[in-house]
C-alpha positions as YAML, in Angstrom:
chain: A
units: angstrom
residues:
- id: 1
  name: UNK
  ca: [210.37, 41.69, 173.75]
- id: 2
  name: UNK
  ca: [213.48, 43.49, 174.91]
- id: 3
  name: UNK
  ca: [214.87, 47.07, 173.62]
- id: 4
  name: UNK
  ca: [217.92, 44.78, 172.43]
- id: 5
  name: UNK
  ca: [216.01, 42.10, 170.34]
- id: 6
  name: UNK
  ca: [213.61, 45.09, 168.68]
- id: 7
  name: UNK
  ca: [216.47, 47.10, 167.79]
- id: 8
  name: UNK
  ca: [218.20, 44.19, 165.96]
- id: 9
  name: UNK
  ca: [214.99, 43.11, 164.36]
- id: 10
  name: UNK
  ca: [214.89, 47.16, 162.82]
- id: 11
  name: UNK
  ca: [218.27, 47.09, 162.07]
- id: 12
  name: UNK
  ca: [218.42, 43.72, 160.06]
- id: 13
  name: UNK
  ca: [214.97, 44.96, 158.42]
- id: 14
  name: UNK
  ca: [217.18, 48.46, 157.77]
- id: 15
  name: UNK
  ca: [220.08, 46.33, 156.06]
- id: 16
  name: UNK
  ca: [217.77, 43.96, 154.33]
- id: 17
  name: UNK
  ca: [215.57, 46.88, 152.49]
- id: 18
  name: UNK
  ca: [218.97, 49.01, 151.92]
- id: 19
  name: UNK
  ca: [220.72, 45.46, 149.50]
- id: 20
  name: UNK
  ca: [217.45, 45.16, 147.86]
- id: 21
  name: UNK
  ca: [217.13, 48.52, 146.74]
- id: 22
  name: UNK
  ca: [221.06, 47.99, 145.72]
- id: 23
  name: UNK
  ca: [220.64, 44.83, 143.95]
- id: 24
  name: UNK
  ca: [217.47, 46.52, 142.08]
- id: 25
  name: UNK
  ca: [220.15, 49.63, 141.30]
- id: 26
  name: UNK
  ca: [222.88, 47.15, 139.83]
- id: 27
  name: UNK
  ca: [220.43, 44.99, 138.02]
- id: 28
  name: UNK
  ca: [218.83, 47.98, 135.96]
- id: 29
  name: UNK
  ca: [222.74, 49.43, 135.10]
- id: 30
  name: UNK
  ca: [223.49, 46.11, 133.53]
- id: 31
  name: UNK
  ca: [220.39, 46.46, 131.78]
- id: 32
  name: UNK
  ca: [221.24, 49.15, 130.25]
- id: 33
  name: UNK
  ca: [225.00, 48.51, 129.31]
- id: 34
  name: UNK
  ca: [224.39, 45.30, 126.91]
- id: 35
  name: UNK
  ca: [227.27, 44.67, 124.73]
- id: 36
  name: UNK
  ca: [227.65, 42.55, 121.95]
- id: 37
  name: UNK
  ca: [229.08, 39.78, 123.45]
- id: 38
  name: UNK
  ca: [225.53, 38.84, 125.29]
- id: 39
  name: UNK
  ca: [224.05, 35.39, 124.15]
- id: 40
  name: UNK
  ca: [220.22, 34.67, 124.22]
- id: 41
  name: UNK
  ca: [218.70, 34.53, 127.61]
- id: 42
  name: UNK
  ca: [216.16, 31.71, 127.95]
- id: 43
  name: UNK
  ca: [212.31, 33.17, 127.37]
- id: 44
  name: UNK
  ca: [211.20, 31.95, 130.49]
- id: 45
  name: UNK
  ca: [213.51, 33.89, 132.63]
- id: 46
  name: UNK
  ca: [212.92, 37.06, 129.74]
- id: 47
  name: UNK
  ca: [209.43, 36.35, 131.12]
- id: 48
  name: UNK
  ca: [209.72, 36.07, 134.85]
- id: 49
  name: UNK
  ca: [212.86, 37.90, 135.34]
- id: 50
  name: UNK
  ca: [212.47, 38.72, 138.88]
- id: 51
  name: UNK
  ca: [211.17, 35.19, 139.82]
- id: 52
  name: UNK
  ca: [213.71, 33.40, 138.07]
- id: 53
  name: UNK
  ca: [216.87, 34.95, 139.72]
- id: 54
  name: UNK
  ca: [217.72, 33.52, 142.86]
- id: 55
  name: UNK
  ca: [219.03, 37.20, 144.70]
- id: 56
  name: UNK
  ca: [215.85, 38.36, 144.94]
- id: 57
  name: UNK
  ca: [214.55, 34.66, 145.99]
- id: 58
  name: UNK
  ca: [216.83, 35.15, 148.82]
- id: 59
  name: UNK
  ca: [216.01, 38.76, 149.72]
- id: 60
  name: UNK
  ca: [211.96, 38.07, 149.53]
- id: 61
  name: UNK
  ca: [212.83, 34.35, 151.80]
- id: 62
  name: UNK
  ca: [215.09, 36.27, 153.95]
- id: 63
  name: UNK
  ca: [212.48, 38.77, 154.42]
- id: 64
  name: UNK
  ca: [209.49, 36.43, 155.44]
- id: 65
  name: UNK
  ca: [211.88, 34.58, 157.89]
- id: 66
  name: UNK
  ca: [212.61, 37.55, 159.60]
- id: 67
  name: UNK
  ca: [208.79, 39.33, 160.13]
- id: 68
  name: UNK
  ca: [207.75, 35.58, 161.38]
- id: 69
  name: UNK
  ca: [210.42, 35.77, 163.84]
- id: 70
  name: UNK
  ca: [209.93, 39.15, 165.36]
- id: 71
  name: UNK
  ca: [206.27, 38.95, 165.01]
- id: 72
  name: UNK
  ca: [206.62, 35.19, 167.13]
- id: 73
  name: UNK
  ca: [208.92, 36.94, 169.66]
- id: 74
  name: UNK
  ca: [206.28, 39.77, 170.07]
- id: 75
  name: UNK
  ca: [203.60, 37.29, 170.61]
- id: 76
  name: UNK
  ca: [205.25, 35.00, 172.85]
- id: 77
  name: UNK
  ca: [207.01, 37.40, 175.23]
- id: 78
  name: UNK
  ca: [203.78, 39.67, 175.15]
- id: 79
  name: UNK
  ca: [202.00, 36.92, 177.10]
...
């Protein structure tokens, strides 16, 4: 695996953990500020509220994608 290839794998690892944490800071603010004008969310997304939202979908998919890759990169160019 080249210096090149490992460094990009750390930094797109460092960018991916950095939105999560983000998205996980944002989500809990708008928690907190509910107004009035809020309707009824469904009670299966009140029940799997993590599951349900398609951000954090992305961020766990986009996640997997990217060990398998540098882990298949480290394997085959280890050979």
């Amino acid at each position: 695996m080249s210096y090149l290839t490992m460094v990009l794998g750390v930094v797109a690892l460092l960018v991916l953990a950095t939105s999560l944490i983000y998205t996980f800071r944002v989500g809990r603010l708008v928690s907190v500020r509910k107004s009035n004008l809020d309707t009824q969310i469904n009670e299966k997304i009140q029940d799997h509220p993590y599951m349900r939202n398609p951000v954090f979908l992305a961020y766990v998919i986009a996640g997997l994608v990217s060990l398998a890759y540098i882990f298949y990169l480290a394997y085959t160019t280890s050979w």
